[in-house]
């Protein structure tokens, strides 16, 4: 009688083991940080989408849930051609993968805890990204992203981790009260953890969201930070900081969009908004590291990555703002960052 040999099965991946853990035990304060961050950003995604949906109940968000072959996936919530937003996207993304040696060497520049003697490393990344492009040119575009990254050994034990993120406001027409309110809300969140955070991360934001070929900033700023790890503060402190920053978003933006969304405007103001949207596209496609990282990740979901782009934009040859106009004023501010609070 012929007896077939025993079939050896592959050990479950870290993503598989995490899925089993979540199903059997849920996510608690004792769970690995990667699972806690995933649960947190999904909770905030639901909260933000619900709040935005209340502004325009007649145009429902399209919600797509997707998965990655190597593990993880995401949820993309997008509204297009609504009454309030031309395009609004609120996405979560969970990625499991393997870093090759060149990527490991590059990351070790900022994270010495990464083992330098391995040819590959398992990694996990989780993030919540949001971009809202309003219909009304008096209402500002807003961007938000908070993320967590860790490297792991084959057993799923974390050996290096860091947080990154921020939020920034991009008006076509400047209302000082809007910029002041937005910056005050994020400053209050920062000050709860370190009074040096807001000025440090505000300056970082001004430098990051800069369009060199235009010699102007993308907008009026906010905060930006990256690579915050154990050399900054411990993991629980930084997770608490990220949670407070994310919690400050709706109080920081909803009052602004509420008072601007129904203001009257003329066609020339809409055309100016389209020109400013063009600048937004230029930054995101040419200079944004997040867009580049996403598009270069194997099995990337391109539609979710490019969610940040506006539905419409415009480029005019040799366009110049009229002297003394509101258009000239916003350009002046974009050339020289302002301390709003």
Coordinates of C-alpha atoms in Angstrom, one line a residue:
X1 CA 0.0 0.0 0.0
X2 CA 1.3 3.5 -0.9
X3 CA 1.3 6.0 1.9
X4 CA 1.7 9.6 1.1
X5 CA 4.2 11.6 3.2
X6 CA 3.0 14.0 5.8
X7 CA 2.2 17.4 4.3
X8 CA 4.2 20.1 6.1
X9 CA 2.3 23.3 6.4
X10 CA 3.8 26.7 6.8
X11 CA 3.8 28.3 10.2
X12 CA 1.2 31.1 10.5
X13 CA 2.4 34.5 9.6
X14 CA 2.5 37.4 12.2
X15 CA -0.6 38.8 10.5
X16 CA -2.4 35.5 10.8
X17 CA -1.4 35.2 14.5
X18 CA -2.6 38.8 15.1
X19 CA -5.9 38.0 13.5
X20 CA -6.4 35.0 15.7
X21 CA -5.4 37.0 18.8
X22 CA -7.9 39.7 18.0
X23 CA -10.7 37.2 17.4
X24 CA -10.0 35.1 20.5
X25 CA -9.0 37.8 23.1
X26 CA -9.9 41.2 21.6
X27 CA -7.7 44.2 22.0
X28 CA -6.8 45.4 25.5
X29 CA -4.2 47.7 27.1
X30 CA -2.0 44.6 27.4
X31 CA -2.1 43.9 23.7
X32 CA 0.9 44.7 21.4
X33 CA 1.0 48.4 20.4
X34 CA 0.4 47.5 16.8
X35 CA -3.0 46.0 17.7
X36 CA -3.9 48.9 19.9
X37 CA -3.0 51.5 17.3
X38 CA -5.1 49.6 14.7
X39 CA -8.1 49.5 17.0
X40 CA -7.7 53.2 17.8
X41 CA -7.5 54.5 14.3
X42 CA -10.5 52.5 13.2
X43 CA -12.5 53.9 16.1
X44 CA -11.5 57.5 15.1
X45 CA -12.2 56.9 11.5
X46 CA -15.8 55.9 12.4
X47 CA -16.1 59.0 14.6
X48 CA -14.8 61.4 12.0
X49 CA -16.8 60.0 9.1
X50 CA -20.0 60.2 11.2
X51 CA -19.3 63.8 12.0
X52 CA -18.6 64.7 8.4
X53 CA -21.7 62.8 7.2
X54 CA -23.9 65.0 9.5
X55 CA -22.7 68.1 7.5
X56 CA -24.1 66.6 4.3
X57 CA -26.6 63.7 5.0
X58 CA -27.8 63.5 1.4
X59 CA -24.4 62.4 0.0
X60 CA -23.3 59.2 1.6
X61 CA -19.7 58.2 2.0
X62 CA -18.6 55.2 -0.1
X63 CA -17.0 52.7 2.2
X64 CA -14.6 50.1 0.7
X65 CA -12.9 47.4 2.8
X66 CA -9.9 45.8 1.2
X67 CA -7.1 43.4 2.1
X68 CA -3.5 42.8 1.3
X69 CA -2.2 39.4 0.2
X70 CA 0.8 39.7 2.6
X71 CA -1.4 40.7 5.5
X72 CA -3.4 43.7 6.6
X73 CA -5.7 45.8 4.5
X74 CA -7.7 48.9 5.1
X75 CA -11.0 50.8 5.0
X76 CA -11.4 53.7 2.5
X77 CA -14.3 56.1 3.2
X78 CA -14.7 58.6 0.3
X79 CA -17.4 61.2 -0.6
X80 CA -17.4 62.9 -3.9
X81 CA -19.4 65.8 -5.4
X82 CA -21.2 66.5 -2.2
X83 CA -22.9 69.7 -1.1
X84 CA -20.0 70.6 1.4
X85 CA -17.0 68.6 0.0
X86 CA -15.9 68.3 -3.5
X87 CA -13.9 65.3 -2.3
X88 CA -13.5 64.0 1.2
X89 CA -11.5 60.9 2.1
X90 CA -10.9 59.2 5.5
X91 CA -8.7 56.1 5.2
X92 CA -7.2 53.6 7.5
X93 CA -4.4 51.3 6.3
X94 CA -2.7 48.3 8.0
X95 CA 0.4 46.8 6.3
X96 CA 2.4 43.7 7.2
X97 CA 5.5 43.1 5.2
X98 CA 9.2 42.4 5.0
X99 CA 12.0 45.0 4.8
X100 CA 15.0 44.2 2.6
X101 CA 18.5 45.0 3.8
X102 CA 18.8 48.4 1.9
X103 CA 15.6 49.6 3.7
X104 CA 16.9 48.3 7.0
X105 CA 20.2 50.2 6.6
X106 CA 18.3 53.4 5.7
X107 CA 16.0 53.2 8.7
X108 CA 18.9 52.5 11.1
X109 CA 20.0 56.1 10.6
X110 CA 17.1 57.2 12.8
X111 CA 16.5 54.0 14.7
X112 CA 19.5 52.4 16.2
X113 CA 17.4 49.7 17.9
X114 CA 17.0 48.0 14.5
X115 CA 19.3 44.9 14.2
X116 CA 22.0 45.7 11.7
X117 CA 23.1 42.1 11.2
X118 CA 20.0 40.7 9.4
X119 CA 19.2 40.6 5.7
X120 CA 15.4 41.1 6.2
X121 CA 13.0 42.2 8.9
X122 CA 9.3 41.8 9.4
X123 CA 7.4 45.2 9.7
X124 CA 4.0 46.5 10.6
X125 CA 2.6 49.9 9.7
X126 CA -0.8 51.4 10.6
X127 CA -2.1 54.8 9.8
X128 CA -5.2 57.1 9.5
X129 CA -5.1 59.6 6.7
X130 CA -7.7 62.3 5.9
X131 CA -8.0 64.9 3.3
X132 CA -11.0 67.2 2.9
X133 CA -11.4 69.4 -0.2
X134 CA -14.5 71.7 0.3
X135 CA -16.7 73.0 -2.5
X136 CA -16.7 76.6 -1.2
X137 CA -13.5 78.5 -1.9
X138 CA -13.8 80.3 1.4
X139 CA -13.5 77.0 3.3
X140 CA -10.0 75.5 3.7
X141 CA -8.7 72.1 2.7
X142 CA -7.4 70.1 5.6
X143 CA -5.1 67.2 5.9
X144 CA -4.4 64.8 8.7
X145 CA -2.2 61.7 9.1
X146 CA -1.2 59.8 12.2
X147 CA 0.8 56.6 11.9
X148 CA 2.7 53.9 13.8
X149 CA 5.6 51.7 12.5
X150 CA 7.4 48.8 14.1
X151 CA 9.9 46.1 13.1
X152 CA 9.6 42.6 14.5
X153 CA 11.5 39.3 14.7
X154 CA 10.0 36.2 13.1
X155 CA 8.0 35.5 16.3
X156 CA 6.3 38.9 16.2
X157 CA 8.3 40.5 19.0
X158 CA 8.8 44.2 18.5
X159 CA 12.4 45.3 18.3
X160 CA 12.0 48.9 17.1
X161 CA 9.0 51.3 16.8
X162 CA 8.1 54.9 16.2
X163 CA 5.1 57.2 15.7
X164 CA 4.6 60.0 13.1
X165 CA 1.9 62.3 12.0
X166 CA 0.4 65.8 12.0
X167 CA -2.3 67.9 10.6
X168 CA -2.3 71.1 8.5
X169 CA -4.7 73.7 7.0
X170 CA -4.7 74.9 3.4
X171 CA -7.0 77.8 2.6
X172 CA -7.5 79.4 -0.8
X173 CA -8.6 82.6 1.0
X174 CA -7.2 83.5 4.4
X175 CA -9.3 84.1 7.4
X176 CA -7.0 84.8 10.3
X177 CA -9.6 83.6 12.9
X178 CA -9.7 80.2 11.2
X179 CA -5.9 79.8 11.2
X180 CA -5.7 80.9 14.9
X181 CA -8.4 78.6 16.0
X182 CA -6.9 75.6 14.1
X183 CA -3.5 76.2 15.6
X184 CA -4.8 76.8 19.1
X185 CA -6.6 73.5 19.1
X186 CA -3.5 71.5 18.1
X187 CA -1.2 73.6 20.4
X188 CA -3.5 72.7 23.4
X189 CA -3.1 69.0 22.5
X190 CA 0.6 69.4 22.3
X191 CA 1.0 71.4 25.5
X192 CA -0.7 68.6 27.5
X193 CA 2.4 66.5 26.9
X194 CA 5.4 68.8 26.3
X195 CA 5.3 72.6 25.9
X196 CA 8.1 72.3 23.5
X197 CA 6.2 70.1 21.1
X198 CA 4.0 72.8 19.3
X199 CA 6.8 75.2 18.4
X200 CA 9.1 72.3 17.4
X201 CA 6.5 70.5 15.3
X202 CA 5.0 73.6 13.9
X203 CA 8.4 74.6 12.5
X204 CA 8.8 71.0 11.2
X205 CA 5.4 71.3 9.4
X206 CA 6.4 74.6 7.8
X207 CA 9.5 73.0 6.4
X208 CA 7.9 69.8 5.3
X209 CA 4.9 71.2 3.5
X210 CA 7.0 73.5 1.3
X211 CA 7.0 73.5 -2.5
X212 CA 10.6 74.3 -3.5
X213 CA 9.9 74.9 -7.2
X214 CA 7.2 77.5 -6.2
X215 CA 9.1 78.9 -3.3
X216 CA 5.9 78.8 -1.1
X217 CA 4.3 76.7 1.5
X218 CA 1.3 74.4 0.7
X219 CA -0.8 76.1 3.3
X220 CA -0.8 77.9 6.7
X221 CA 0.6 74.9 8.6
X222 CA -0.2 73.0 11.7
X223 CA 2.1 70.3 13.1
X224 CA 4.3 67.6 11.6
X225 CA 6.5 65.0 13.3
X226 CA 8.1 61.7 12.4
X227 CA 10.4 59.0 13.9
X228 CA 9.3 59.6 17.5
X229 CA 10.6 56.6 19.4
X230 CA 12.1 55.6 22.8
X231 CA 14.7 58.3 22.5
X232 CA 11.9 60.9 22.6
X233 CA 9.6 59.4 25.3
X234 CA 8.3 56.0 26.2
X235 CA 5.8 54.2 24.0
X236 CA 2.8 54.8 26.2
X237 CA 3.5 58.5 26.5
X238 CA 3.8 58.9 22.7
X239 CA 0.7 56.9 22.1
X240 CA -1.2 59.1 24.5
X241 CA 0.2 62.2 22.6
X242 CA -1.0 60.8 19.3
X243 CA -4.4 60.1 20.7
X244 CA -4.8 63.6 22.0
X245 CA -3.7 65.1 18.7
X246 CA -6.2 63.1 16.8
X247 CA -9.0 63.9 19.3
X248 CA -8.3 67.6 18.7
X249 CA -9.1 67.4 15.0
X250 CA -12.9 67.7 15.0
X251 CA -13.0 70.6 17.5
X252 CA -10.3 72.3 15.4
X253 CA -11.9 71.9 12.0
X254 CA -15.7 71.6 12.3
X255 CA -16.3 75.2 13.5
X256 CA -14.3 76.4 10.5
X257 CA -16.1 74.4 7.8
X258 CA -19.5 75.2 9.5
X259 CA -19.0 78.9 9.2
X260 CA -17.5 78.9 5.7
X261 CA -19.4 76.2 3.8
X262 CA -22.4 78.4 2.9
X263 CA -20.7 81.7 2.3
X264 CA -21.5 83.3 -1.1
X265 CA -18.7 83.3 -3.7
X266 CA -18.1 84.3 -7.3
X267 CA -16.8 82.4 -10.3
X268 CA -13.4 84.2 -10.1
X269 CA -13.0 82.9 -6.5
X270 CA -13.8 79.4 -7.6
X271 CA -11.1 79.7 -10.3
X272 CA -8.6 80.8 -7.7
X273 CA -9.4 77.8 -5.6
X274 CA -8.7 75.6 -8.6
X275 CA -5.3 77.2 -9.1
X276 CA -4.5 76.6 -5.4
X277 CA -5.7 73.0 -5.8
X278 CA -3.1 72.7 -8.5
X279 CA -0.4 73.5 -6.0
X280 CA -1.8 70.9 -3.7
X281 CA -1.4 68.3 -6.5
X282 CA 2.2 69.4 -7.2
X283 CA 3.3 68.9 -3.6
X284 CA 1.6 65.5 -3.2
X285 CA 2.9 64.0 -6.4
X286 CA 6.4 65.5 -6.4
X287 CA 7.4 66.0 -2.8
X288 CA 5.3 64.0 -0.3
X289 CA 7.1 61.1 1.2
X290 CA 3.9 59.4 2.3
X291 CA 2.6 59.3 -1.3
X292 CA 5.9 58.0 -2.6
X293 CA 6.2 55.3 0.2
X294 CA 2.6 54.2 -0.5
X295 CA 3.0 53.9 -4.3
X296 CA 6.3 52.0 -3.9
X297 CA 4.9 49.5 -1.4
X298 CA 4.2 46.1 -3.0
X299 CA 0.5 45.4 -3.6
X300 CA -0.3 49.1 -2.9
X301 CA -3.9 50.2 -3.3
X302 CA -3.4 53.1 -5.6
X303 CA -6.9 54.4 -5.4
X304 CA -6.6 54.9 -1.6
X305 CA -3.2 56.5 -1.8
X306 CA -4.3 59.0 -4.4
X307 CA -7.5 59.8 -2.4
X308 CA -5.7 62.9 -1.3
X309 CA -5.9 64.5 -4.7
X310 CA -8.7 67.0 -5.4
X311 CA -11.5 66.1 -7.8
X312 CA -10.6 69.2 -9.9
X313 CA -7.6 71.5 -10.3
X314 CA -6.4 74.1 -12.7
X315 CA -3.1 75.4 -14.1
X316 CA -2.9 78.8 -15.9
X317 CA 0.2 79.9 -17.7
X318 CA 2.0 82.9 -16.0
X319 CA -0.9 83.7 -13.7
X320 CA -0.3 86.6 -11.2
X321 CA -2.5 87.7 -8.4
X322 CA -3.7 91.3 -8.5
X323 CA -1.9 93.8 -6.3
X324 CA -3.7 94.4 -3.0
X325 CA -6.1 91.5 -3.6
X326 CA -7.1 88.7 -1.1
X327 CA -5.3 86.4 -3.5
X328 CA -2.1 88.3 -3.1
X329 CA -2.4 88.3 0.7
X330 CA -2.6 84.5 1.0
X331 CA 0.5 84.3 -1.3
X332 CA 2.4 86.7 0.9
X333 CA 1.7 84.5 4.0
X334 CA 2.7 81.3 2.0
X335 CA 6.0 82.9 1.3
X336 CA 6.7 83.7 4.9
X337 CA 5.2 81.4 7.6
X338 CA 3.2 83.1 10.4
X339 CA 3.2 82.4 14.1
X340 CA -0.5 82.1 14.7
X341 CA -0.6 81.5 18.4

